[in-house]
GROMACS .gro file of C-alpha atoms in nm:
model
  445
    1MET     CA    1  12.632   9.959   8.444
    2GLY     CA    2  12.608  10.025   8.815
    3GLY     CA    3  12.541  10.370   8.953
    4GLY     CA    4  12.706  10.548   9.241
    5GLY     CA    5  13.044  10.554   9.070
    6GLN     CA    6  13.073  10.178   9.029
    7GLN     CA    7  13.100  10.006   8.690
    8THR     CA    8  12.953   9.656   8.714
    9GLU     CA    9  12.761   9.423   8.490
   10PRO     CA   10  12.403   9.360   8.611
   11ALA     CA   11  12.393   9.035   8.802
   12GLU     CA   12  12.161   8.767   8.669
   13PRO     CA   13  11.911   8.641   8.928
   14GLY     CA   14  12.054   8.343   9.110
   15SER     CA   15  12.378   8.357   8.910
   16GLY     CA   16  12.603   8.418   9.207
   17LYS     CA   17  12.764   8.719   9.033
   18ALA     CA   18  12.851   9.028   9.229
   19GLU     CA   19  12.552   9.246   9.302
   20GLY     CA   20  12.537   9.584   9.134
   21VAL     CA   21  12.473   9.933   9.266
   22TYR     CA   22  12.218  10.130   9.069
   23THR     CA   23  12.067  10.474   9.034
   24TRP     CA   24  11.694  10.532   8.998
   25GLU     CA   25  11.754  10.630   8.637
   26GLU     CA   26  11.904  10.289   8.569
   27VAL     CA   27  11.624  10.106   8.749
   28GLN     CA   28  11.363  10.299   8.552
   29MET     CA   29  11.518  10.181   8.227
   30HIS     CA   30  11.387   9.833   8.311
   31SER     CA   31  11.015   9.897   8.286
   32SER     CA   32  10.918   9.737   7.955
   33ARG     CA   33  10.695   9.433   7.916
   34ASN     CA   34  10.984   9.185   7.895
   35ASP     CA   35  11.242   9.368   8.107
   36GLN     CA   36  11.122   9.458   8.455
   37TRP     CA   37  11.305   9.560   8.770
   38LEU     CA   38  11.161   9.698   9.088
   39VAL     CA   39  11.286   9.811   9.429
   40VAL     CA   40  11.182   9.687   9.772
   41ASN     CA   41  11.353   9.835  10.077
   42ARG     CA   42  11.634   9.972   9.857
   43LYS     CA   43  11.708   9.627   9.712
   44VAL     CA   44  11.682   9.595   9.334
   45TYR     CA   45  11.509   9.286   9.192
   46ASN     CA   46  11.478   9.156   8.837
   47ILE     CA   47  11.122   9.021   8.808
   48SER     CA   48  11.119   8.989   8.428
   49GLN     CA   49  11.071   8.611   8.421
   50TRP     CA   50  10.922   8.556   8.765
   51ALA     CA   51  10.632   8.802   8.715
   52LYS     CA   52  10.444   8.535   8.518
   53ARG     CA   53  10.452   8.309   8.824
   54HIS     CA   54  10.346   8.579   9.070
   55PRO     CA   55  10.049   8.440   9.271
   56GLY     CA   56   9.865   8.772   9.249
   57GLY     CA   57   9.903   8.782   8.871
   58PHE     CA   58  10.175   8.925   8.649
   59ARG     CA   59   9.998   9.254   8.584
   60VAL     CA   60   9.982   9.377   8.943
   61ILE     CA   61  10.355   9.331   9.001
   62SER     CA   62  10.441   9.462   8.653
   63HIS     CA   63  10.262   9.788   8.733
   64TYR     CA   64  10.555   9.866   8.966
   65ALA     CA   65  10.828   9.795   8.712
   66GLY     CA   66  11.096  10.065   8.736
   67GLU     CA   67  10.952  10.191   9.067
   68ASP     CA   68  10.984  10.157   9.441
   69ALA     CA   69  10.731   9.887   9.538
   70THR     CA   70  10.806   9.881   9.910
   71GLU     CA   71  10.474  10.021  10.029
   72ALA     CA   72  10.268   9.797   9.800
   73PHE     CA   73  10.482   9.496   9.898
   74THR     CA   74  10.407   9.562  10.265
   75ALA     CA   75  10.038   9.628  10.207
   76PHE     CA   76   9.966   9.304  10.019
   77HIS     CA   77  10.176   9.039  10.196
   78PRO     CA   78  10.084   8.917  10.546
   79ASP     CA   79  10.410   8.724  10.597
   80LEU     CA   80  10.696   8.935  10.467
   81LYS     CA   81  10.966   8.688  10.577
   82PHE     CA   82  10.797   8.410  10.380
   83VAL     CA   83  10.780   8.623  10.065
   84GLN     CA   84  11.147   8.723  10.099
   85LYS     CA   85  11.254   8.371  10.003
   86PHE     CA   86  11.094   8.422   9.662
   87LEU     CA   87  11.263   8.759   9.621
   88LYS     CA   88  11.612   8.646   9.719
   89PRO     CA   89  11.696   8.466   9.390
   90LEU     CA   90  11.576   8.772   9.197
   91LEU     CA   91  11.816   9.014   9.368
   92VAL     CA   92  12.048   9.198   9.130
   93GLY     CA   93  12.177   9.473   9.357
   94GLU     CA   94  12.077   9.775   9.557
   95LEU     CA   95  12.032  10.147   9.522
   96ALA     CA   96  12.343  10.359   9.537
   97ALA     CA   97  12.402  10.526   9.874
   98THR     CA   98  12.353  10.865   9.712
   99GLU     CA   99  12.004  10.771   9.587
  100PRO     CA  100  11.686  10.843   9.790
  101SER     CA  101  11.481  10.543   9.905
  102GLN     CA  102  11.179  10.660   9.708
  103ASP     CA  103  11.141  10.749   9.343
  104GLY     CA  104  10.949  11.007   9.146
  105LYS     CA  105  10.712  11.238   9.330
  106LYS     CA  106  10.687  11.021   9.639
  107ASN     CA  107  10.703  11.222   9.961
  108ALA     CA  108  10.962  11.076  10.201
  109THR     CA  109  10.804  11.241  10.508
  110ILE     CA  110  10.457  11.104  10.427
  111ILE     CA  111  10.605  10.758  10.370
  112LYS     CA  112  10.783  10.768  10.706
  113ASP     CA  113  10.474  10.890  10.893
  114PHE     CA  114  10.254  10.628  10.728
  115GLU     CA  115  10.504  10.356  10.821
  116SER     CA  116  10.479  10.474  11.181
  117LEU     CA  117  10.098  10.464  11.168
  118ARG     CA  118  10.104  10.114  11.025
  119ALA     CA  119  10.344   9.995  11.297
  120GLU     CA  120  10.120  10.156  11.560
  121VAL     CA  121   9.800   9.984  11.445
  122GLU     CA  122   9.981   9.652  11.406
  123LYS     CA  123  10.107   9.680  11.763
  124GLU     CA  124   9.751   9.748  11.881
  125GLY     CA  125   9.631   9.429  11.715
  126LEU     CA  126   9.408   9.596  11.456
  127PHE     CA  127   9.513   9.339  11.195
  128ARG     CA  128   9.375   9.059  11.414
  129THR     CA  129   9.036   8.916  11.328
  130LYS     CA  130   8.727   8.865  11.543
  131PRO     CA  131   8.614   8.520  11.422
  132LEU     CA  132   8.260   8.566  11.554
  133PHE     CA  133   8.207   8.867  11.326
  134PHE     CA  134   8.275   8.667  11.010
  135CYS     CA  135   8.090   8.358  11.136
  136LEU     CA  136   7.779   8.567  11.194
  137HIS     CA  137   7.818   8.733  10.857
  138LEU     CA  138   7.841   8.397  10.680
  139GLY     CA  139   7.551   8.272  10.893
  140HIS     CA  140   7.316   8.548  10.784
  141ILE     CA  141   7.403   8.483  10.418
  142LEU     CA  142   7.324   8.111  10.450
  143LEU     CA  143   7.007   8.192  10.645
  144LEU     CA  144   6.882   8.422  10.369
  145GLU     CA  145   6.953   8.156  10.106
  146ALA     CA  146   6.768   7.891  10.305
  147LEU     CA  147   6.469   8.114  10.389
  148ALA     CA  148   6.430   8.223  10.026
  149TRP     CA  149   6.405   7.860   9.911
  150LEU     CA  150   6.184   7.746  10.199
  151MET     CA  151   5.946   8.036  10.140
  152VAL     CA  152   5.866   7.948   9.776
  153THR     CA  153   5.873   7.576   9.855
  154TYR     CA  154   5.604   7.595  10.123
  155TRP     CA  155   5.409   7.910  10.026
  156GLY     CA  156   5.414   7.874   9.652
  157THR     CA  157   5.562   8.058   9.355
  158SER     CA  158   5.320   8.345   9.323
  159TRP     CA  159   5.452   8.676   9.192
  160THR     CA  160   5.462   8.815   9.546
  161MET     CA  161   5.657   8.520   9.684
  162THR     CA  162   5.888   8.515   9.382
  163LEU     CA  163   5.971   8.884   9.412
  164LEU     CA  164   6.034   8.844   9.784
  165CYS     CA  165   6.252   8.539   9.713
  166ALA     CA  166   6.448   8.739   9.453
  167ALA     CA  167   6.502   9.025   9.698
  168MET     CA  168   6.632   8.784   9.963
  169LEU     CA  169   6.861   8.607   9.717
  170ALA     CA  170   6.993   8.939   9.586
  171THR     CA  171   7.068   9.045   9.944
  172SER     CA  172   7.250   8.721  10.018
  173GLN     CA  173   7.447   8.752   9.692
  174ALA     CA  174   7.550   9.111   9.764
  175GLN     CA  175   7.653   9.023  10.117
  176ALA     CA  176   7.843   8.716   9.993
  177GLY     CA  177   8.022   8.955   9.759
  178TRP     CA  178   8.143   9.160  10.053
  179LEU     CA  179   8.241   8.843  10.242
  180GLN     CA  180   8.445   8.696   9.956
  181HIS     CA  181   8.617   9.035   9.942
  182ASP     CA  182   8.733   8.983  10.302
  183PHE     CA  183   8.881   8.640  10.232
  184GLY     CA  184   9.031   8.757   9.903
  185HIS     CA  185   9.221   9.026  10.092
  186LEU     CA  186   9.359   8.766  10.339
  187SER     CA  187   9.200   8.959  10.624
  188VAL     CA  188   9.019   8.676  10.807
  189PHE     CA  189   9.253   8.385  10.881
  190LYS     CA  190   9.612   8.421  10.994
  191LYS     CA  191   9.729   8.165  10.738
  192SER     CA  192   9.688   8.263  10.375
  193LYS     CA  193   9.598   7.909  10.262
  194TRP     CA  194   9.281   7.911  10.473
  195ASN     CA  195   9.182   8.250  10.334
  196HIS     CA  196   9.232   8.117   9.982
  197LEU     CA  197   9.030   7.801  10.049
  198VAL     CA  198   8.731   7.975  10.205
  199HIS     CA  199   8.753   8.246   9.938
  200LYS     CA  200   8.699   7.978   9.672
  201PHE     CA  201   8.400   7.844   9.866
  202VAL     CA  202   8.233   8.183   9.908
  203ILE     CA  203   8.296   8.330   9.563
  204GLY     CA  204   8.272   7.994   9.386
  205HIS     CA  205   8.004   7.789   9.560
  206LEU     CA  206   7.794   8.074   9.700
  207LYS     CA  207   7.824   8.307   9.397
  208GLY     CA  208   7.933   8.103   9.095
  209ALA     CA  209   8.236   8.321   9.022
  210SER     CA  210   8.615   8.271   9.017
  211ALA     CA  211   8.860   8.350   9.297
  212ASN     CA  212   9.158   8.379   9.064
  213TRP     CA  213   8.971   8.608   8.825
  214TRP     CA  214   8.879   8.832   9.119
  215ASN     CA  215   9.231   8.831   9.267
  216HIS     CA  216   9.408   8.919   8.943
  217ARG     CA  217   9.159   9.197   8.870
  218HIS     CA  218   9.105   9.345   9.215
  219PHE     CA  219   9.465   9.367   9.332
  220GLN     CA  220   9.551   9.575   9.026
  221HIS     CA  221   9.280   9.816   9.139
  222HIS     CA  222   9.434   9.840   9.486
  223ALA     CA  223   9.790   9.867   9.359
  224LYS     CA  224   9.714  10.155   9.122
  225PRO     CA  225   9.361  10.288   9.191
  226ASN     CA  226   9.201  10.513   8.929
  227ILE     CA  227   9.514  10.503   8.713
  228PHE     CA  228   9.452  10.452   8.342
  229LYS     CA  229   9.615  10.144   8.186
  230LYS     CA  230   9.678   9.997   8.531
  231ASP     CA  231   9.347   9.990   8.718
  232PRO     CA  232   9.101   9.763   8.527
  233ASP     CA  233   8.810   9.929   8.708
  234VAL     CA  234   8.857  10.247   8.503
  235ASN     CA  235   8.887  10.060   8.174
  236MET     CA  236   8.540  10.139   8.044
  237LEU     CA  237   8.591   9.983   7.699
  238ASP     CA  238   8.504  10.318   7.536
  239VAL     CA  239   8.150  10.305   7.677
  240PHE     CA  240   8.225  10.590   7.921
  241VAL     CA  241   8.494  10.855   7.954
  242LEU     CA  242   8.615  10.929   8.306
  243GLY     CA  243   8.793  11.206   8.493
  244ASN     CA  244   8.914  11.532   8.338
  245THR     CA  245   9.196  11.411   8.111
  246GLN     CA  246   9.047  11.120   7.916
  247PRO     CA  247   8.738  11.309   7.792
  248VAL     CA  248   8.955  11.588   7.648
  249GLU     CA  249   9.187  11.335   7.482
  250TYR     CA  250   8.893  11.158   7.321
  251GLY     CA  251   8.743  11.490   7.212
  252ILE     CA  252   9.063  11.620   7.052
  253LYS     CA  253   9.109  11.290   6.868
  254LYS     CA  254   8.741  11.303   6.758
  255ILE     CA  255   8.671  10.967   6.920
  256LYS     CA  256   8.295  10.914   6.944
  257HIS     CA  257   8.216  10.549   7.015
  258MET     CA  258   7.923  10.673   7.226
  259PRO     CA  259   7.746  11.009   7.273
  260TYR     CA  260   7.954  11.077   7.584
  261ASN     CA  261   7.775  11.403   7.661
  262HIS     CA  262   7.476  11.184   7.747
  263GLN     CA  263   7.671  10.920   7.943
  264HIS     CA  264   7.520  11.029   8.275
  265LYS     CA  265   7.185  10.925   8.128
  266TYR     CA  266   7.268  10.596   7.957
  267PHE     CA  267   7.474  10.496   8.263
  268PHE     CA  268   7.143  10.392   8.421
  269LEU     CA  269   7.077  10.157   8.128
  270VAL     CA  270   7.416   9.992   8.076
  271GLY     CA  271   7.603  10.038   8.408
  272PRO     CA  272   7.415   9.910   8.713
  273PRO     CA  273   7.182   9.673   8.524
  274LEU     CA  274   7.437   9.490   8.310
  275LEU     CA  275   7.774   9.479   8.488
  276ILE     CA  276   7.724   9.155   8.685
  277PRO     CA  277   7.466   8.958   8.479
  278ILE     CA  278   7.633   9.028   8.142
  279TYR     CA  279   7.986   9.169   8.149
  280PHE     CA  280   8.128   9.006   8.463
  281HIS     CA  281   7.956   8.674   8.387
  282MET     CA  282   8.104   8.656   8.038
  283GLN     CA  283   8.447   8.769   8.155
  284ILE     CA  284   8.456   8.518   8.441
  285MET     CA  285   8.359   8.221   8.223
  286ASN     CA  286   8.601   8.324   7.949
  287THR     CA  287   8.885   8.368   8.199
  288MET     CA  288   8.834   8.029   8.366
  289ILE     CA  289   8.813   7.843   8.035
  290THR     CA  290   9.093   8.019   7.847
  291ARG     CA  291   9.329   7.992   8.145
  292ARG     CA  292   9.222   7.632   8.210
  293ASP     CA  293   9.143   7.719   8.567
  294TRP     CA  294   8.951   7.398   8.629
  295VAL     CA  295   8.957   7.427   9.010
  296ASP     CA  296   8.771   7.757   9.004
  297PHE     CA  297   8.550   7.623   8.724
  298ALA     CA  298   8.449   7.328   8.944
  299TRP     CA  299   8.368   7.560   9.236
  300SER     CA  300   8.160   7.774   9.001
  301LEU     CA  301   7.972   7.472   8.862
  302SER     CA  302   7.888   7.363   9.216
  303TYR     CA  303   7.692   7.685   9.258
  304TYR     CA  304   7.490   7.625   8.940
  305PHE     CA  305   7.423   7.260   9.026
  306ARG     CA  306   7.298   7.358   9.370
  307TYR     CA  307   7.087   7.644   9.243
  308PHE     CA  308   6.914   7.453   8.963
  309TYR     CA  309   6.867   7.146   9.184
  310CYS     CA  310   6.676   7.364   9.431
  311TYR     CA  311   6.475   7.584   9.195
  312THR     CA  312   6.410   7.380   8.877
  313PRO     CA  313   6.140   7.167   9.050
  314LEU     CA  314   5.964   7.493   9.146
  315TYR     CA  315   6.005   7.710   8.834
  316GLY     CA  316   6.132   7.479   8.562
  317PHE     CA  317   6.471   7.531   8.402
  318LEU     CA  318   6.385   7.846   8.207
  319GLY     CA  319   6.195   7.995   8.501
  320SER     CA  320   6.490   7.925   8.730
  321LEU     CA  321   6.726   8.085   8.478
  322ALA     CA  322   6.502   8.392   8.461
  323LEU     CA  323   6.494   8.415   8.841
  324MET     CA  324   6.875   8.391   8.859
  325THR     CA  325   6.915   8.662   8.596
  326PHE     CA  326   6.674   8.890   8.782
  327VAL     CA  327   6.860   8.831   9.111
  328ARG     CA  328   7.189   8.925   8.944
  329PHE     CA  329   7.021   9.228   8.790
  330LEU     CA  330   6.922   9.345   9.139
  331GLU     CA  331   7.261   9.260   9.289
  332SER     CA  332   7.439   9.444   9.008
  333HIS     CA  333   7.266   9.771   9.098
  334TRP     CA  334   7.370   9.726   9.460
  335PHE     CA  335   7.728   9.643   9.370
  336VAL     CA  336   7.781   9.922   9.115
  337TRP     CA  337   7.651  10.205   9.331
  338VAL     CA  338   7.846  10.095   9.639
  339THR     CA  339   8.176  10.038   9.460
  340GLN     CA  340   8.165  10.336   9.223
  341MET     CA  341   8.058  10.611   9.463
  342ASN     CA  342   8.397  10.581   9.632
  343HIS     CA  343   8.600  10.611   9.311
  344ILE     CA  344   8.435  10.755   8.998
  345PRO     CA  345   8.391  11.106   9.148
  346MET     CA  346   8.756  11.111   9.253
  347GLU     CA  347   9.069  11.189   9.048
  348ILE     CA  348   9.117  10.951   8.755
  349GLU     CA  349   9.448  11.006   8.579
  350TYR     CA  350   9.755  10.850   8.423
  351GLU     CA  351  10.044  10.733   8.639
  352LYS     CA  352  10.185  11.006   8.864
  353ASN     CA  353  10.423  10.783   9.062
  354GLN     CA  354  10.308  10.902   9.405
  355ASP     CA  355  10.353  10.762   9.754
  356TRP     CA  356  10.097  10.511   9.881
  357LEU     CA  357   9.894  10.745  10.102
  358THR     CA  358   9.868  11.027   9.848
  359MET     CA  359   9.783  10.790   9.563
  360GLN     CA  360   9.510  10.612   9.760
  361LEU     CA  361   9.352  10.930   9.898
  362GLN     CA  362   9.330  11.097   9.559
  363ALA     CA  363   9.140  10.794   9.428
  364THR     CA  364   8.908  10.719   9.721
  365CYS     CA  365   8.658  10.879   9.955
  366ASN     CA  366   8.451  10.760  10.250
  367ILE     CA  367   8.079  10.739  10.312
  368GLU     CA  368   7.943  10.833  10.654
  369GLN     CA  369   7.933  10.559  10.915
  370SER     CA  370   7.606  10.411  11.037
  371MET     CA  371   7.496  10.056  11.114
  372PHE     CA  372   7.304  10.048  10.786
  373ASN     CA  373   7.589  10.194  10.578
  374ASP     CA  374   7.836   9.949  10.734
  375TRP     CA  375   7.613   9.651  10.647
  376PHE     CA  376   7.492   9.781  10.311
  377SER     CA  377   7.844   9.849  10.181
  378GLY     CA  378   8.030   9.567  10.355
  379HIS     CA  379   8.219   9.838  10.546
  380LEU     CA  380   8.344   9.980  10.216
  381ASN     CA  381   8.205  10.309  10.336
  382PHE     CA  382   8.551  10.313  10.501
  383GLN     CA  383   8.708  10.293  10.156
  384ILE     CA  384   9.003  10.512  10.254
  385GLU     CA  385   9.105  10.290  10.545
  386HIS     CA  386   9.048   9.980  10.333
  387HIS     CA  387   9.278  10.112  10.061
  388LEU     CA  388   9.545  10.220  10.307
  389PHE     CA  389   9.535   9.886  10.492
  390PRO     CA  390   9.387   9.627  10.251
  391MET     CA  391   9.458   9.331  10.485
  392MET     CA  392   9.295   9.489  10.791
  393PRO     CA  393   8.972   9.315  10.902
  394ARG     CA  394   8.686   9.549  10.818
  395HIS     CA  395   8.545   9.554  11.171
  396ASN     CA  396   8.855   9.756  11.270
  397TYR     CA  397   8.838  10.029  11.005
  398HIS     CA  398   8.657  10.271  11.235
  399LEU     CA  399   8.932  10.232  11.495
  400VAL     CA  400   9.199  10.368  11.262
  401ALA     CA  401   8.987  10.624  11.074
  402ASP     CA  402   9.056  10.922  11.302
  403ARG     CA  403   9.431  10.863  11.289
  404ALA     CA  404   9.427  10.827  10.911
  405ARG     CA  405   9.232  11.153  10.886
  406ALA     CA  406   9.478  11.328  11.119
  407LEU     CA  407   9.775  11.207  10.913
  408CYS     CA  408   9.612  11.340  10.596
  409GLN     CA  409   9.544  11.675  10.760
  410LYS     CA  410   9.905  11.697  10.875
  411HIS     CA  411  10.032  11.664  10.520
  412GLY     CA  412   9.755  11.855  10.343
  413VAL     CA  413   9.614  11.547  10.171
  414PRO     CA  414   9.234  11.577  10.121
  415TYR     CA  415   9.031  11.325  10.326
  416GLU     CA  416   8.674  11.330  10.197
  417THR     CA  417   8.363  11.189  10.366
  418LYS     CA  418   8.014  11.208  10.213
  419SER     CA  419   7.660  11.098  10.288
  420LEU     CA  420   7.539  10.783  10.111
  421TRP     CA  421   7.306  10.980   9.886
  422ARG     CA  422   7.570  11.242   9.802
  423GLY     CA  423   7.812  10.964   9.709
  424MET     CA  424   7.561  10.814   9.468
  425ALA     CA  425   7.463  11.151   9.322
  426ASP     CA  426   7.832  11.239   9.266
  427VAL     CA  427   7.870  10.934   9.040
  428VAL     CA  428   7.612  11.082   8.803
  429SER     CA  429   7.737  11.441   8.829
  430SER     CA  430   8.098  11.335   8.763
  431LEU     CA  431   7.990  11.142   8.453
  432LYS     CA  432   7.799  11.450   8.337
  433THR     CA  433   8.104  11.673   8.390
  434SER     CA  434   8.332  11.433   8.201
  435GLY     CA  435   8.080  11.415   7.917
  436GLU     CA  436   8.067  11.794   7.891
  437LEU     CA  437   8.447  11.812   7.878
  438TRP     CA  438   8.444  11.560   7.593
  439LEU     CA  439   8.181  11.754   7.399
  440ASP     CA  440   8.367  12.083   7.437
  441ALA     CA  441   8.695  11.928   7.316
  442TYR     CA  442   8.516  11.740   7.036
  443LEU     CA  443   8.353  12.055   6.898
  444HIS     CA  444   8.615  12.320   6.965
  445LYS     CA  445   8.965  12.168   6.988
   0.00000   0.00000   0.00000
């Protein structure tokens, strides 16, 4: 049935049948796992079958089933005209003229003002890359890798040299993590294929991980940050409870997989130390093998071949394995604190169906700018700007920050900036608060 007073049968994608006219209520009926429609620029598309072929993964596009995906569509695709050719066969109609362009609680005025800001920064060239910036960044990663190996090769494998080598390798790994993030977001090269290729080199050969695993996981986070059942970064596998809603739910249902009132304490034992060397490593290997992603698997193996070729003659196989594990242990601390201080202390909730700016700002905060903070966090201290403009090269975040803050102030959307230490401390305090909410609900509700 078509909305807006017209009675039509829904057109099948590519069938050549007359396109329908639909209300939001009708679009929202198509939001199940096997029946998915979404809206882009008032056009209604049936993505039910095509979602499985979506280059960014089926989950990220499925998270917008039954919704207006216009803002996310614009944020994630550098060449909108190119992507339109994939959408065209999926077209089943458009919104009725009486229907608003946005659905749910999305604020039309905020959407319009944010579109204007995006057009303004695009016109100023803030989506254009400075190649020298990324060349120097890659150069300092390769230099650290080379110096770490040369140091233990020529000065021996004493405990002092080994610890210094581990610190240098952990630094290079952390910085390579920020660099692969840039290529994964298509924010370096103008052509996506070059971003994808270098992304596989950096995350695969320099880090031993998988580009496709990262893409499918990370874009869900950006599409629906801090939203339960949609953002994998807040799926804590019952080890932690987050936000204000989940702890109460667990408490009322008497769920006690862990002593959550002590989670701010055991976080130091199972969070920063284990995420990369244990959980991510197992998930990456499992994903590549079960999905038969042999290209990423080959890139990953090239890292291990190179590493053991360089370090086995110095430490033996088991010694080299121990050194690698220790390096990842150090890197994991770095990664967890930087990535979680922007998100865990913020609102973590179920889907509210909000506009892009409001959704991103409720889930993210910034850390104060300094040369050290910029380098240490890979410019993710500008987490707000990164989430608003995920394809913007990170060296331009500071140029748009004041305007993003002004837009938030205009519409009463909180724009939060903290010191580095406050950001880290808030991770612990927010876990403590969530744990106390769980305990209260567990004992008294």
